[in-house]
Amino acid sequence: LDEFRSIAELFAPLARAEAEGLRDDAAFLPARPGQELVITADAVVEGVHFLPGTPPELVARKLLRVNLSDLAAKAAEPFGYLLTVAWPESWGEGARAAFAGGLAADQARFGLGLLGGDTVSTPGPMTAGITALGYAPRAVRRRGARPGDVLLVSGTLGDGWLGLEAARGRGGFSMSDRDALAERYHLPEPRLALAAILRSYARAALDVSDGLLADVGHLAFASEVGCLIQLERLPLSAPAAAWLARQSDRAAALEALASGGDDYEIALAVGPEVVGAVQAAGAAAGVPVTVVGEVRAGTGTTVTFEGRLRAPLRTGWRHD
Amino acid sequence: LDEFRSIAELFAPLARAEAEGLRDDAAFLPARPGQELVITADAVVEGVHFLPGTPPELVARKLLRVNLSDLAAKAAEPFGYLLTVAWPESWGEGARAAFAGGLAADQARFGLGLLGGDTVSTPGPMTAGITALGYAPRAVRRRGARPGDVLLVSGTLGDGWLGLEAARGRGGFSMSDRDALAERYHLPEPRLALAAILRSYARAALDVSDGLLADVGHLAFASEVGCLIQLERLPLSAPAAAWLARQSDRAAALEALASGGDDYEIALAVGPEVVGAVQAAGAAAGVPVTVVGEVRAGTGTTVTFEGRLRAPLRTGWRHD
């Protein structure tokens, strides 16, 4: 596959004006006074982050959405992205076109465009990285939570992990639950609808990609506080609630749902006086927001189930 | 290797303040009114872009410098970069530390800092990508060259390619020439010293990474003009001139030097009335700038040697 043709045919139609139609090898962004530019990067490797045989358009869409989820947690409006791809020979012309098609579909849906990148060949597994950029009048950070804040989380937790379990033939799911969970795993919904709420109310926030317990630990670390998570408050989807009902150890099962990762929900810390306003605004935006714990003085994440302390888990900074 | 420890120990010391000590997973850049932000990305794969066994610090430094060369061609001042790395198991703790050490050395030298990124594991070859950012009061683009402009190039051409030839035991070089050329191949010098000159005089510019003939073709394509390159005008280092003297077909040998790539010099198009000023300013900045051809109406790159037309080469958009 000729790289020039590849870039012109596959990726030039995805380019924003600032990327000069990819005839240049850089993008040029004018300053937006009064706004911060938020930049984040994520990478995936075939066989590590997605199963060989995953449809290329899903690989592309999830990679883009994972980055968009980071921007959403910062209350940033998506603007553009740079893409680096290492193609193995096994990814032929059809697979590459499907990958570009997945990007095209989701960049149109989420209102951003390609700013540049690099395509190379590899003797190894398909590897791709996206650097995503967004603008925010007031970007929300991981740091900023204070003792006494309330911890909330958007949507439902554990579905992405259960989706992967289901894809592996585990968990005893019905056909329709399996499909619903697989969809959550493959195509997370970046919570961009929460931008205005985060901007108005959040002292700190982050997206839940490594599991709630690990990510709340990252928020605690950045904010130099401790966090308490009450497992019985975890918001669950109907398929996850049905799965939970089948488990013998409810606390351990909830802990698994809070550790599995691939949620791409948003955890946020707000002052206790605005919890009602946040939940009302979330409901109005179509995204339920649920209290799952609180911020305390100290360090790390404390986990309880119905008032009893759980033993500490290994919830380090996992990059996967 | 624990990823949390890896990030904290290896990369947090490299972070700019805007990256929140890498405790956040994004960087936050305030607007710089009156300046454009220039963004570019490049990726490398072990065994494709560098030989297995290359010292990790050299891999890191070259990857950073290749991106800095892109910024230099835009007349942008380097600000920061995001890094994605896929580590194979064969890159142990020492190799990873050496890689980070290479970045530390060159980011200090060139005045930029780490803004974020992602580290993942891979069963394949080591793969790394950098997205580099710089600011420019007036960024120079690939488009903008006009018929009648003069084409110039900084420094000397062909040394990077000859360095690779020499490393492969070809070319019949003396020991000292081989070392000098290998240095050019491993550690290109981004021509950041030319920023003020490009900003003042260049109608269009780009860095020469794929070989002069291919890259001038990219400038022609973006500017919608044709370019003429006169091979006998190519600026050569002493080792390259000595190599040329050993070749039987001088024109073909010059063509090889203009096609080999890995130069990381800057080609620029300027109005004929400022050629003298550009060359004087280049000399004052310690970087010779040599006339190698001209811009014409038409498309593509025309190559001559002592007035005679050379047959067209395959000089497509090569990503390597």
XYZ file of C-alpha atoms in Angstrom:
640
model
C 0.000 0.000 0.000
C 1.533 3.290 -1.082
C 1.734 5.639 1.887
C 1.053 8.738 -0.138
C -2.144 7.253 -1.494
C -3.001 5.941 1.946
C -2.760 9.376 3.507
C -4.532 11.151 0.686
C -7.372 8.690 0.359
C -7.831 7.485 3.914
C -6.987 10.388 6.126
C -7.068 13.665 4.172
C -10.906 13.634 4.170
C -10.766 13.544 7.978
C -8.556 16.632 8.312
C -9.570 19.931 9.830
C -8.620 23.120 7.973
C -5.898 23.739 10.564
C -4.067 20.652 9.248
C -3.795 22.119 5.741
C -5.442 19.076 4.166
C -2.526 16.980 5.468
C -0.398 18.519 2.708
C 1.596 19.932 5.580
C 3.074 17.773 8.347
C 1.879 20.040 11.145
C -1.296 21.757 12.261
C -1.467 25.444 13.104
C -3.866 26.542 15.856
C -4.607 30.208 16.490
C -4.850 31.204 20.159
C -8.295 31.216 21.762
C -8.032 33.899 24.431
C -9.805 32.988 27.646
C -9.709 29.257 26.951
C -7.303 26.593 28.041
C -6.191 23.995 25.528
C -6.451 20.511 27.042
C -4.204 17.780 25.584
C -4.222 14.084 26.357
C -2.828 10.913 24.742
C -3.708 7.216 24.730
C -2.327 4.250 22.832
C -3.543 0.720 22.077
C -1.789 -2.463 20.963
C -3.513 -5.378 19.203
C -3.612 -8.395 21.496
C -3.083 -6.230 24.593
C -5.929 -3.691 24.481
C -8.164 -5.329 21.918
C -8.569 -8.892 20.724
C -7.150 -9.805 17.307
C -10.137 -9.999 14.986
C -11.920 -6.996 16.498
C -13.480 -5.073 13.585
C -11.048 -2.238 12.692
C -13.802 0.385 12.807
C -14.501 -0.560 16.425
C -10.800 -0.335 17.300
C -10.696 3.162 15.817
C -13.916 4.326 17.437
C -12.956 3.057 20.881
C -9.485 4.619 20.687
C -11.037 7.956 19.777
C -13.727 7.635 22.461
C -11.224 6.770 25.177
C -9.449 10.037 24.420
C -12.746 11.922 24.254
C -13.621 10.539 27.664
C -10.466 12.188 29.037
C -11.474 15.501 27.479
C -15.016 15.127 28.844
C -13.681 14.728 32.378
C -11.798 18.032 31.992
C -14.973 19.846 30.828
C -13.233 20.433 27.495
C -14.972 20.685 24.141
C -13.312 18.315 21.622
C -11.453 20.107 18.849
C -9.096 17.747 17.063
C -6.648 14.869 17.261
C -3.365 13.592 15.913
C -3.080 9.933 14.996
C -0.043 7.683 14.811
C -0.581 4.189 13.442
C 1.864 1.330 12.993
C 0.275 -0.996 10.422
C 1.275 -4.651 10.236
C 1.029 -6.415 6.889
C -1.977 -8.339 8.194
C -3.930 -5.078 8.175
C -4.610 -4.813 4.445
C -6.291 -2.106 2.451
C -9.780 -3.100 3.597
C -8.883 -3.079 7.280
C -7.162 0.296 6.989
C -10.141 1.776 5.185
C -12.474 0.382 7.864
C -10.261 1.911 10.558
C -10.422 5.312 8.830
C -14.169 4.866 8.385
C -14.605 4.313 12.118
C -12.719 7.530 12.806
C -14.794 9.397 10.224
C -18.061 8.243 11.797
C -17.121 9.186 15.338
C -15.332 12.430 14.593
C -18.498 13.620 12.833
C -20.601 12.506 15.765
C -18.433 14.189 18.383
C -17.513 17.308 16.415
C -13.755 17.075 16.041
C -11.319 16.576 13.167
C -7.913 15.166 12.329
C -4.945 17.512 12.826
C -2.079 15.330 11.648
C -0.044 12.313 12.608
C 2.208 9.661 11.195
C 1.717 6.253 9.598
C 4.483 3.667 9.734
C 4.784 -0.051 9.155
C 5.542 -2.621 11.835
C 6.530 -6.292 11.932
C 4.632 -6.460 15.240
C 1.002 -6.053 16.279
C -1.121 -3.132 15.110
C -0.366 -0.199 17.398
C -2.120 3.157 17.382
C -1.995 6.315 19.454
C -4.198 9.382 19.544
C -3.324 12.769 20.989
C -6.612 14.617 21.521
C -7.095 18.348 21.969
C -10.031 20.293 23.343
C -10.788 23.789 24.573
C -12.238 24.692 27.952
C -13.185 28.063 29.460
C -12.478 26.405 32.834
C -10.781 23.039 32.636
C -11.418 20.696 35.560
C -8.445 18.801 36.941
C -7.762 15.734 39.052
C -6.478 17.982 41.782
C -8.847 20.262 43.666
C -10.942 17.885 45.795
C -11.220 18.858 49.478
C -12.115 16.949 52.635
C -15.887 17.104 53.042
C -16.572 16.951 49.279
C -19.014 14.373 47.984
C -17.890 11.845 45.349
C -20.287 11.119 42.499
C -20.086 9.037 39.374
C -21.979 9.272 36.084
C -23.976 6.462 34.475
C -23.376 2.878 35.604
C -20.206 1.013 36.540
C -18.872 -2.436 35.691
C -20.564 -2.867 32.319
C -17.370 -2.618 30.303
C -15.657 -5.272 32.401
C -18.733 -7.528 32.306
C -18.828 -7.009 28.534
C -15.314 -8.436 28.301
C -16.265 -11.288 30.662
C -19.315 -12.019 28.510
C -17.211 -11.975 25.319
C -15.010 -14.622 26.974
C -18.097 -16.790 27.604
C -18.164 -16.134 31.342
C -20.835 -14.770 33.685
C -23.865 -16.748 32.531
C -25.480 -13.874 30.640
C -28.583 -13.995 28.488
C -28.030 -13.261 24.810
C -29.510 -9.764 25.062
C -27.514 -8.857 28.194
C -24.356 -10.134 26.545
C -24.970 -7.917 23.521
C -25.759 -4.863 25.640
C -22.596 -5.328 27.715
C -20.418 -6.002 24.668
C -21.650 -2.726 23.205
C -20.584 -0.894 26.378
C -17.164 -2.546 26.177
C -16.582 -1.787 22.500
C -18.218 1.617 22.257
C -18.070 3.588 25.480
C -20.051 6.831 25.470
C -17.797 9.776 26.304
C -19.734 11.905 28.804
C -19.333 15.149 26.918
C -22.903 16.033 27.931
C -21.587 16.734 31.433
C -19.180 19.514 30.401
C -21.331 22.402 31.603
C -22.092 20.636 34.889
C -18.432 19.905 35.558
C -17.466 23.465 34.703
C -20.077 24.858 37.097
C -19.781 22.492 40.022
C -16.808 20.100 40.019
C -13.810 20.766 42.243
C -12.008 17.791 40.671
C -12.895 15.057 38.200
C -11.445 12.271 36.091
C -12.716 9.591 33.793
C -13.069 6.066 35.124
C -10.953 3.926 32.819
C -8.978 1.725 35.229
C -11.927 0.961 37.553
C -13.555 3.275 40.073
C -11.310 2.296 42.985
C -8.056 2.809 41.101
C -9.193 6.048 39.515
C -10.535 7.537 42.707
C -7.093 6.721 44.062
C -5.577 8.849 41.284
C -7.902 11.714 42.208
C -6.924 11.321 45.862
C -3.225 11.326 44.950
C -3.486 14.434 42.758
C -5.683 16.268 45.294
C -3.634 15.116 48.290
C -6.717 13.811 50.110
C -8.270 10.450 50.962
C -11.416 9.015 49.396
C -14.127 6.743 50.794
C -16.114 4.526 48.422
C -19.302 2.818 49.672
C -19.729 -0.261 47.501
C -23.478 -0.620 48.117
C -24.029 2.757 46.412
C -22.499 1.704 43.065
C -24.900 2.551 40.202
C -25.540 -0.589 38.135
C -27.204 -1.317 34.819
C -29.952 -3.947 34.677
C -27.587 -6.594 33.229
C -24.999 -5.821 35.931
C -27.648 -5.950 38.675
C -28.833 -9.330 37.339
C -25.229 -10.583 37.325
C -24.720 -9.320 40.889
C -27.830 -11.198 42.049
C -26.194 -14.419 40.790
C -23.007 -13.930 42.854
C -22.617 -15.477 46.309
C -20.321 -12.802 47.801
C -22.091 -9.521 47.112
C -19.333 -7.310 48.546
C -16.583 -9.037 46.574
C -18.697 -8.884 43.431
C -19.287 -5.146 43.858
C -15.575 -4.716 44.423
C -14.948 -6.506 41.141
C -17.377 -4.171 39.350
C -15.549 -1.205 40.892
C -12.154 -2.546 39.768
C -12.760 -3.932 36.291
C -12.129 -0.824 34.250
C -13.323 0.192 30.791
C -16.229 2.188 32.250
C -15.445 5.587 30.738
C -17.788 7.225 33.188
C -16.793 10.361 35.096
C -16.055 10.547 38.812
C -16.309 14.011 40.327
C -15.902 15.699 43.687
C -18.312 18.518 44.558
C -19.186 20.521 47.638
C -22.015 18.884 49.636
C -24.225 21.954 49.127
C -24.457 21.406 45.341
C -25.095 17.633 45.211
C -28.814 18.142 44.557
C -28.135 20.680 41.797
C -25.572 18.382 40.151
C -27.948 15.429 40.185
C -30.831 17.505 38.803
C -28.624 18.901 36.035
C -27.336 15.404 35.224
C -30.862 14.061 34.959
C -31.785 16.993 32.709
C -28.783 16.190 30.484
C -29.854 12.534 30.309
C -26.945 11.266 32.438
C -27.743 10.088 35.965
C -25.122 11.078 38.540
C -24.929 8.995 41.723
C -23.274 9.583 45.098
C -20.709 6.812 45.751
C -18.670 8.200 48.635
C -16.849 11.186 50.047
C -13.526 12.964 50.298
C -11.628 12.916 53.594
C -8.364 14.095 55.006
C -5.634 11.493 54.544
C -4.432 9.525 51.542
C -5.588 6.659 49.340
C -8.949 4.990 48.877
C -10.933 3.430 51.712
C -13.650 0.975 50.673
C -16.665 -0.058 52.761
C -19.649 -2.344 52.224
C -22.697 -1.575 54.364
C -20.522 0.230 56.879
C -17.839 -2.450 57.190
C -14.292 -1.806 56.060
C -12.952 -3.893 53.169
C -9.346 -5.051 53.069
C -7.107 -2.818 50.923
C -6.856 -3.808 47.266
C -3.969 -3.413 44.900
C -5.306 -0.439 42.963
C -2.145 1.114 41.574
C -1.866 3.133 38.465
C -2.700 0.611 35.815
C -2.152 1.522 32.174
C -3.950 -0.889 29.897
C 7.992 -3.134 36.057
C 5.176 -1.380 37.881
C 3.709 1.303 35.635
C 2.991 3.684 38.448
C 6.589 3.576 39.578
C 7.736 3.788 35.987
C 5.796 6.979 35.372
C 6.695 8.556 38.680
C 10.392 7.754 38.534
C 11.124 7.896 34.833
C 8.868 10.521 33.404
C 7.509 12.794 36.147
C 10.889 14.583 36.422
C 10.562 15.457 32.722
C 7.151 17.084 33.047
C 6.367 20.751 32.512
C 4.164 22.468 35.108
C 1.301 22.404 32.593
C 1.237 18.602 32.906
C 0.530 18.767 36.655
C 3.524 16.561 37.483
C 1.861 13.769 35.482
C -0.558 13.332 38.382
C -3.186 14.349 35.868
C -3.655 12.563 32.543
C -3.833 15.783 30.539
C -1.929 19.022 30.125
C -3.571 22.432 30.309
C -2.171 25.206 28.122
C -3.282 28.814 28.538
C -3.809 30.739 25.285
C -0.879 32.798 23.981
C -2.577 35.636 22.087
C -0.804 36.555 18.868
C 0.923 33.200 18.557
C -0.001 30.103 16.634
C 0.420 26.734 18.293
C 2.186 24.325 15.924
C 1.621 20.589 16.455
C 3.311 17.675 14.736
C 3.688 13.935 15.372
C 6.202 11.230 14.439
C 6.515 7.588 15.404
C 9.295 4.995 15.275
C 9.348 1.200 15.393
C 12.353 -0.901 16.416
C 13.689 -2.807 13.426
C 11.991 -0.423 10.997
C 13.293 3.026 11.969
C 16.209 2.042 14.123
C 18.344 -1.076 14.371
C 17.771 -3.410 17.311
C 20.639 -2.760 19.708
C 20.699 0.991 19.150
C 21.358 2.586 22.558
C 17.957 3.581 24.016
C 19.110 7.120 24.770
C 19.940 7.610 21.083
C 16.510 6.278 20.065
C 14.870 8.786 22.409
C 17.026 11.707 21.369
C 16.551 11.096 17.659
C 12.786 10.722 18.023
C 12.644 14.024 19.886
C 14.967 15.729 17.410
C 12.990 14.538 14.392
C 9.940 16.242 15.865
C 11.959 19.342 16.745
C 13.143 19.477 13.151
C 9.503 19.744 12.064
C 8.943 22.597 14.509
C 12.137 24.304 13.335
C 10.894 24.266 9.734
C 7.711 26.063 10.856
C 9.730 28.770 12.670
C 8.151 27.581 15.918
C 9.794 27.731 19.330
C 9.641 24.287 21.018
C 7.344 24.173 24.046
C 6.507 20.598 24.967
C 5.695 17.086 23.842
C 3.495 14.101 24.594
C 5.047 10.651 24.489
C 3.451 7.282 23.867
C 5.673 4.241 24.298
C 4.891 0.562 23.813
C 7.556 -1.314 25.783
C 8.425 -4.927 24.934
C 9.697 -7.184 27.697
C 13.165 -7.045 26.143
C 13.343 -3.376 27.146
C 14.065 -3.815 30.833
C 14.405 -1.264 33.589
C 17.857 -0.146 32.465
C 16.809 0.407 28.867
C 13.734 2.346 29.928
C 15.770 4.531 32.244
C 18.286 5.166 29.464
C 15.438 6.119 27.122
C 14.092 8.601 29.690
C 17.629 9.875 30.244
C 18.005 10.611 26.538
C 14.787 12.613 26.599
C 15.923 14.473 29.714
C 19.219 15.463 28.108
C 17.713 16.740 24.896
C 14.663 18.436 26.366
C 17.004 20.464 28.564
C 19.171 21.291 25.590
C 16.295 22.387 23.387
C 14.148 24.041 26.037
C 10.980 21.960 26.093
C 9.259 19.621 28.558
C 7.004 16.617 28.758
C 3.261 17.333 28.700
C 1.848 13.824 29.079
C 1.404 10.590 27.217
C 0.777 6.911 27.709
C 2.938 3.867 28.383
C 1.709 0.424 27.385
C 3.233 -3.006 26.949
C 3.597 -4.816 23.633
C 4.472 -8.340 22.526
C 5.972 -6.708 19.401
C 8.894 -4.374 18.764
C 9.464 -1.223 20.806
C 7.267 1.497 19.322
C 7.218 5.142 20.338
C 5.486 8.282 19.170
C 5.973 11.918 20.042
C 3.510 14.742 19.496
C 5.494 17.980 19.689
C 4.128 21.474 20.275
C 5.678 24.840 19.652
C 4.619 28.473 19.449
C 5.238 30.813 16.539
C 4.371 34.474 16.039
C 4.298 33.655 12.317
C 4.432 29.957 11.497
C 5.888 29.076 8.106
C 4.055 26.440 6.081
C 4.760 24.098 3.199
C 2.373 26.105 1.068
C 3.231 29.624 0.014
C 6.052 29.175 -2.519
C 5.566 31.093 -5.782
C 7.047 30.759 -9.276
C 10.238 32.781 -9.377
C 11.175 31.971 -5.762
C 14.631 30.604 -5.048
C 15.030 27.258 -3.257
C 17.674 27.014 -0.552
C 18.708 24.351 1.887
C 20.492 24.569 5.233
C 23.667 22.706 6.187
C 24.763 19.729 4.098
C 22.790 16.911 2.485
C 23.274 13.167 2.329
C 25.223 12.717 5.558
C 22.420 10.881 7.375
C 22.023 8.394 4.546
C 25.782 7.933 4.216
C 25.898 7.398 7.984
C 23.506 4.493 7.604
C 25.492 3.164 4.626
C 28.675 3.404 6.693
C 27.033 1.610 9.637
C 26.236 -1.214 7.221
C 29.900 -1.407 6.224
C 29.392 0.146 2.802
C 30.922 3.179 1.089
C 34.618 2.631 1.837
C 34.818 5.308 4.532
C 37.752 6.113 6.762
C 37.174 5.493 10.464
C 36.822 9.206 11.243
C 34.436 9.850 8.336
C 32.347 6.864 9.412
C 32.094 8.221 12.938
C 31.193 11.712 11.775
C 28.482 10.379 9.450
C 27.091 7.989 12.071
C 26.753 10.952 14.411
C 24.725 12.818 11.794
C 22.502 9.771 11.330
C 21.900 9.163 15.043
C 21.759 12.733 16.290
C 20.465 15.160 13.697
C 20.703 18.816 14.694
C 17.270 20.458 14.529
C 17.794 23.805 12.807
C 16.050 25.866 15.462
C 18.702 28.555 14.956
C 16.968 29.437 11.685
C 13.609 30.372 13.246
C 14.047 34.145 13.001
C 15.323 33.876 9.428
C 12.407 31.701 8.333
C 9.929 34.019 10.050
C 11.404 37.060 8.287
C 12.045 35.707 4.827
C 10.576 32.290 3.999
C 7.463 32.034 1.828
C 7.401 28.263 2.454
C 9.644 25.724 4.177
C 9.835 22.136 5.367
C 12.362 19.867 6.939
C 14.240 17.422 4.740
C 13.545 14.016 6.258
C 12.666 11.872 3.227
C 15.435 13.234 0.987
C 15.621 16.617 -0.729
C 13.907 15.498 -3.932
C 10.926 13.907 -2.184
C 10.524 16.755 0.274
C 10.787 19.479 -2.317
C 8.033 17.503 -4.058
C 5.903 17.871 -0.928
C 6.554 21.610 -0.896
C 5.607 21.780 -4.592
C 2.421 19.809 -3.941
C 1.347 21.963 -0.977
C 2.225 25.212 -2.787
C 0.755 24.057 -6.117
C 3.935 24.887 -8.002
C 6.808 23.026 -9.620
C 10.378 22.897 -8.322
C 13.725 22.633 -10.092
C 16.681 21.078 -8.271
C 20.187 21.474 -9.716
C 22.178 18.516 -8.415
C 25.606 20.130 -8.853
C 24.601 22.781 -6.287
C 24.008 20.297 -3.444
C 25.935 21.378 -0.324
C 28.120 18.482 0.875
C 30.157 17.796 3.974
C 33.808 16.838 3.588
C 33.073 13.100 4.118
C 30.225 13.250 1.569
C 32.412 15.106 -0.931
C 35.125 12.467 -0.467
C 32.555 9.710 -1.025
C 31.272 11.484 -4.155
C 34.793 11.662 -5.568
C 34.963 7.851 -5.312
C 31.788 7.294 -7.377
C 31.918 6.720 -11.149
C 28.536 8.280 -12.012
C 28.615 11.688 -10.352
C 25.056 12.649 -11.305
C 23.577 9.378 -10.043
C 25.601 9.677 -6.848
C 24.343 13.220 -6.233
C 20.833 11.986 -6.887
C 21.341 9.315 -4.232
C 22.522 11.950 -1.748
C 19.410 13.998 -2.567
C 17.132 10.976 -2.053
C 18.541 9.169 0.953
C 16.688 10.961 3.702
C 17.516 11.485 7.379
C 19.041 14.892 6.673
C 16.867 16.997 8.990
C 17.976 20.109 7.205
C 15.485 22.788 6.153
C 14.497 23.578 2.580
C 12.975 26.997 2.055
C 11.587 29.119 -0.747
C 12.309 32.852 -0.691
C 11.905 35.759 -3.080
C 15.029 36.239 -5.256
C 15.584 39.739 -3.809
C 16.295 38.378 -0.295
C 18.632 35.475 -1.126
C 21.715 37.477 -0.121
C 20.125 38.567 3.161
C 19.074 34.989 3.973
C 22.561 33.649 3.307
C 24.210 36.377 5.367
C 21.802 35.786 8.267
C 22.362 32.018 8.044
C 26.134 32.487 8.158
C 25.739 34.794 11.163
C 23.621 32.109 12.893
C 26.287 29.492 12.150
C 24.187 27.615 9.592
C 25.185 27.943 5.928
C 22.221 28.207 3.562
C 22.810 27.213 -0.068
C 20.840 27.828 -3.264
C 19.846 24.455 -4.786
C 17.185 25.426 -7.327
C 14.075 27.446 -8.027
C 10.316 27.448 -8.008
C 8.442 27.393 -11.302
C 4.899 27.215 -12.566
C 3.763 23.598 -12.978
C 3.844 20.598 -10.690
C 6.368 18.160 -9.245
C 10.137 18.210 -9.048
C 12.417 18.575 -12.062
C 16.035 17.520 -11.545
C 19.013 18.626 -13.635
C 22.751 17.962 -13.531
C 24.937 20.597 -15.203
C 21.980 21.752 -17.271
C 20.861 18.307 -18.440
C 17.503 16.897 -17.407
C 17.530 13.749 -15.260
C 14.909 11.037 -15.726
C 12.058 11.331 -13.223
C 12.573 9.426 -9.972
C 10.016 7.760 -7.764
C 9.915 10.390 -5.058
C 6.533 9.776 -3.473
C 5.580 10.505 0.098
C 7.750 8.056 1.930
C 7.144 7.525 5.627
C 10.002 5.743 7.274
